[in-house]
XYZ file of C-alpha atoms in Angstrom:
338
model
C 113.264 92.438 83.919
C 111.827 95.909 84.571
C 112.365 97.730 81.476
C 109.444 100.399 81.747
C 110.218 103.330 83.786
C 107.612 104.663 85.636
C 107.036 108.568 85.037
C 104.409 110.000 87.658
C 105.298 110.162 91.194
C 102.735 107.810 92.109
C 102.579 104.763 94.007
C 101.945 101.947 91.781
C 101.447 97.992 92.729
C 98.940 95.283 92.909
C 96.375 94.037 95.519
C 97.443 90.252 94.693
C 93.647 89.066 95.245
C 94.529 87.021 92.392
C 96.177 83.857 94.154
C 92.411 83.265 95.561
C 91.094 84.249 99.241
C 90.834 80.906 99.936
C 94.125 78.920 99.977
C 95.937 82.374 99.240
C 94.574 85.327 101.671
C 92.030 84.093 104.212
C 93.589 82.797 107.336
C 92.865 79.425 108.629
C 91.067 78.750 112.096
C 94.238 79.648 114.230
C 94.866 82.900 112.443
C 97.750 81.407 110.291
C 98.532 82.654 107.160
C 98.646 80.264 103.613
C 102.110 78.896 103.082
C 103.628 77.189 100.241
C 105.614 73.795 100.960
C 108.675 75.760 101.010
C 107.161 77.395 104.099
C 106.752 80.955 103.014
C 103.394 82.877 102.941
C 102.004 82.551 99.553
C 101.085 86.294 99.536
C 104.790 87.062 99.438
C 106.039 84.957 97.282
C 103.917 85.628 94.368
C 104.998 89.250 95.301
C 108.461 88.390 94.713
C 107.452 87.029 91.221
C 105.283 89.687 90.290
C 108.655 91.686 90.450
C 110.877 89.544 88.749
C 108.461 89.476 85.898
C 107.094 92.584 85.405
C 108.566 95.146 82.989
C 107.573 97.843 85.202
C 108.937 97.526 89.130
C 105.977 97.761 91.609
C 106.662 100.305 94.331
C 103.788 99.061 96.709
C 100.573 96.426 97.525
C 97.655 96.676 99.241
C 96.510 93.167 100.769
C 93.235 91.994 102.863
C 93.663 91.732 106.538
C 91.585 89.989 108.295
C 90.052 89.787 112.129
C 91.958 87.648 113.919
C 95.242 86.527 111.985
C 98.352 85.690 113.289
C 100.352 88.682 114.618
C 103.430 86.771 113.991
C 102.391 86.085 110.498
C 100.971 89.500 109.730
C 104.140 90.779 111.159
C 106.442 88.696 109.062
C 104.090 89.216 105.604
C 104.065 93.107 105.987
C 108.268 92.569 106.486
C 108.380 90.702 103.512
C 106.292 93.698 101.595
C 109.062 95.842 102.899
C 112.118 93.897 101.807
C 110.633 93.622 97.992
C 111.148 97.449 98.217
C 106.762 97.837 98.554
C 105.198 100.082 100.553
C 101.981 98.636 101.844
C 98.378 99.146 102.321
C 96.207 97.157 103.765
C 92.154 97.006 103.241
C 90.449 95.895 105.948
C 87.860 92.791 105.678
C 84.339 93.313 108.029
C 82.373 90.213 109.117
C 79.660 89.432 111.809
C 77.141 91.977 111.407
C 75.833 95.015 109.677
C 77.618 98.568 109.432
C 74.344 100.323 108.564
C 72.663 99.033 111.826
C 73.018 100.433 115.078
C 72.206 97.182 117.191
C 75.538 95.694 115.501
C 78.205 98.616 115.813
C 79.369 97.055 118.780
C 80.037 93.963 116.853
C 81.512 95.368 114.048
C 83.462 98.647 115.687
C 86.143 95.990 117.600
C 87.393 94.463 114.303
C 87.916 97.910 112.585
C 89.570 98.924 115.880
C 92.091 95.907 115.883
C 92.801 96.580 112.095
C 93.938 100.197 112.816
C 96.256 99.149 115.833
C 97.574 97.093 113.181
C 98.365 99.493 110.807
C 99.243 101.808 113.541
C 102.157 99.063 114.574
C 103.317 98.310 111.229
C 103.596 102.153 110.566
C 101.052 101.752 107.597
C 99.773 105.050 106.358
C 96.718 104.288 104.286
C 93.951 101.642 105.205
C 91.051 100.938 103.589
C 87.997 98.604 103.825
C 84.380 97.568 102.714
C 82.622 98.666 106.096
C 79.566 100.246 104.220
C 77.264 97.174 104.709
C 77.578 93.891 104.855
C 78.508 91.737 102.107
C 76.381 89.213 99.873
C 72.903 89.704 101.817
C 70.119 88.921 99.214
C 67.657 89.150 101.182
C 68.723 92.400 101.814
C 66.628 95.701 100.447
C 68.442 98.560 98.806
C 67.862 101.683 101.667
C 65.964 104.812 100.276
C 64.807 108.203 101.664
C 65.093 108.491 105.459
C 66.374 104.926 105.634
C 69.218 105.469 103.576
C 69.960 109.185 105.430
C 69.920 106.871 108.799
C 72.611 104.682 107.321
C 74.547 107.410 106.851
C 74.254 108.880 110.023
C 75.233 105.424 111.637
C 78.160 104.720 109.158
C 79.537 108.261 110.204
C 79.247 107.450 114.215
C 80.577 104.116 113.529
C 83.874 105.025 111.396
C 84.112 108.073 113.848
C 83.973 106.564 117.015
C 86.910 104.021 115.701
C 88.851 106.584 114.124
C 88.617 108.300 118.158
C 89.281 105.151 120.190
C 92.544 104.807 117.967
C 93.014 108.128 117.854
C 94.020 107.430 114.310
C 94.154 111.492 113.736
C 97.646 111.741 115.560
C 99.475 108.486 113.923
C 100.423 107.287 111.039
C 97.728 106.547 109.085
C 96.962 109.198 106.738
C 93.812 108.462 104.965
C 91.174 105.983 105.457
C 89.401 104.868 101.893
C 86.320 103.489 101.894
C 85.491 100.648 99.164
C 81.941 100.709 97.597
C 81.237 97.322 95.889
C 78.699 96.331 93.045
C 75.526 95.390 92.880
C 74.826 91.633 94.424
C 77.461 92.328 96.766
C 76.095 95.532 98.074
C 72.590 96.605 98.292
C 72.230 100.097 98.960
C 76.347 101.508 98.799
C 76.137 100.459 95.138
C 78.096 103.879 93.214
C 80.268 106.167 94.348
C 78.209 109.165 94.443
C 76.199 107.119 97.425
C 79.689 106.309 98.886
C 80.313 110.255 98.721
C 77.715 110.734 100.979
C 78.866 109.278 103.389
C 82.528 110.013 102.956
C 81.733 113.428 103.216
C 79.183 113.516 105.875
C 82.199 111.757 108.169
C 84.931 114.413 106.957
C 82.151 117.056 108.056
C 81.876 115.011 111.709
C 85.750 115.208 112.303
C 86.653 118.490 110.416
C 89.076 117.243 107.559
C 89.111 115.219 104.281
C 90.498 111.865 106.341
C 87.991 109.776 105.000
C 88.441 109.163 101.317
C 86.349 107.049 98.603
C 88.354 104.446 96.408
C 87.778 105.086 93.167
C 87.496 101.594 91.735
C 87.033 101.048 88.075
C 84.909 97.976 88.059
C 82.726 98.680 90.538
C 82.029 102.325 88.664
C 81.560 100.167 85.341
C 79.149 97.608 87.022
C 77.209 100.676 88.969
C 74.107 102.150 87.368
C 76.235 105.360 87.013
C 77.534 106.261 83.601
C 81.370 107.069 82.533
C 80.431 110.730 82.510
C 78.283 110.826 85.892
C 81.300 108.810 87.389
C 83.664 111.636 86.522
C 81.666 114.338 87.859
C 81.688 112.825 91.032
C 85.610 111.905 91.067
C 86.152 116.123 89.802
C 83.952 117.086 93.177
C 86.042 114.736 95.462
C 89.278 116.126 93.687
C 88.217 119.653 94.568
C 87.607 118.385 98.044
C 90.318 115.928 98.396
C 87.834 112.833 98.432
C 90.115 110.194 96.848
C 93.578 109.703 96.272
C 93.374 105.769 95.257
C 92.326 103.964 92.360
C 91.776 100.623 91.217
C 92.486 99.789 87.903
C 90.268 96.329 87.913
C 87.623 95.011 84.756
C 83.889 95.275 85.897
C 82.168 91.782 85.719
C 84.586 89.509 85.189
C 86.968 91.358 87.033
C 89.566 89.414 84.886
C 92.159 90.275 82.567
C 92.199 94.403 82.158
C 91.265 93.831 78.301
C 87.806 92.879 79.298
C 87.015 96.495 81.163
C 85.389 97.833 77.814
C 87.362 101.470 78.890
C 86.470 101.981 82.207
C 90.221 101.738 83.420
C 91.348 104.430 80.965
C 88.414 106.684 80.768
C 88.187 106.684 85.026
C 92.288 106.648 85.647
C 92.469 109.840 83.337
C 89.441 111.713 85.507
C 91.502 111.037 88.622
C 95.061 111.934 87.373
C 92.888 115.353 85.938
C 92.400 116.093 89.648
C 95.979 116.237 90.551
C 94.657 114.483 94.166
C 95.615 110.658 92.731
C 98.232 108.953 94.647
C 98.078 105.487 94.237
C 97.545 103.110 91.461
C 96.899 99.212 92.200
C 96.318 96.621 89.493
C 93.689 94.028 91.211
C 92.428 91.026 89.162
C 90.556 88.125 90.758
C 90.728 84.421 90.194
C 87.860 82.651 87.905
C 87.524 80.036 90.372
C 88.409 81.432 93.848
C 86.023 79.455 96.459
C 85.464 82.501 98.330
C 83.429 84.223 95.164
C 81.295 81.332 94.243
C 78.102 83.379 95.556
C 78.903 85.838 92.941
C 79.507 83.582 90.004
C 76.147 81.755 91.059
C 74.157 85.252 90.618
C 76.322 86.583 87.844
C 77.959 83.887 85.161
C 79.814 86.553 83.594
C 81.642 86.801 86.549
C 83.417 83.250 86.310
C 85.199 84.102 82.980
C 88.519 82.605 82.400
C 90.059 85.720 80.883
C 93.889 84.621 81.332
C 94.106 83.310 77.390
C 96.530 80.898 78.035
C 98.403 82.853 80.435
C 99.032 82.067 84.428
C 97.429 84.405 87.012
C 100.987 86.069 87.358
C 101.245 86.908 83.379
C 97.995 88.563 83.390
C 98.514 90.593 86.365
C 101.877 91.789 84.849
C 100.315 92.435 81.705
C 97.876 94.774 83.740
C 100.661 96.487 85.108
C 102.586 96.942 82.122
C 99.152 98.791 80.292
C 98.499 100.492 83.362
C 102.332 101.975 83.766
C 101.717 102.903 80.042
C 98.581 104.619 80.708
C 100.442 106.608 83.605
C 103.344 108.009 81.423
C 101.348 108.674 78.278
C 99.179 110.778 80.843
C 102.237 112.635 81.836
C 103.317 112.385 78.044
C 100.068 114.553 77.727
C 100.237 116.871 80.382
C 97.527 115.638 82.434
C 99.666 113.736 85.443
C 102.835 115.593 87.136
C 105.970 113.702 86.690
């Protein structure tokens, strides 16, 4: 099926969130990952469908890693990625406490440590996390001034601690990418500038650019910063090796990339221009995922069906093809190296 040859030397693939967290990615009470009637892991079956249907062949994929996931299922999933020719990346999901609160450090650290150990076991080079703050806490307020500075210090303490305990700097793991989220999901770390503040401080603490900001076009678009302001931070991060991963995802709807109002194209070009772009991932979310009901209630624009008569697999493949064309033309225009 593949008819589009990817020109730049980047890792290119998807985050299969469109199969839904609940019923697709989240393990059950026994840690077992969801399977279809044929007994196959749903995530692996979907990645195979995308491989078969997409006009451009992915070479990597990033999936969620939940605390307590069954070790055998996790091994089967990651082996399945590799069998499909996909380099696996993981994004560690955090729960059970507030990473910015010193009182919760011992609640958060074990889950992050387990995720890093799993990544080491399976030879994963790039880990990510949404561990800058606790997800969906409507009663919390944005931290500013000294409270913000204290939160940054605590986040640096937490993340450098688990790195030290997992000895990640002497492992296969090359980088840890922090993902900031839109307002509603987060209260404080809701833009790229704030995420870079933490990342830069953490790198200063360990003496090397190991931590990076995950540049997600959707979260950039939903922040209070303009395209130009986002691009300026990306340029600064590029100079300091502060990023290498990009999520091509539509702001607000998180659906078809035709709804992103230009953020994917603008910021992908900004990332490419730094010479530091290594991984590009297309990410769509299912508009009826039970796990995201709170987002739909808080912002009805999030629950719009953007498939326009397609299956989600087809919509994701359209996203892959669109972004692949952008990447190829960034090469043709001399912005991205072949």
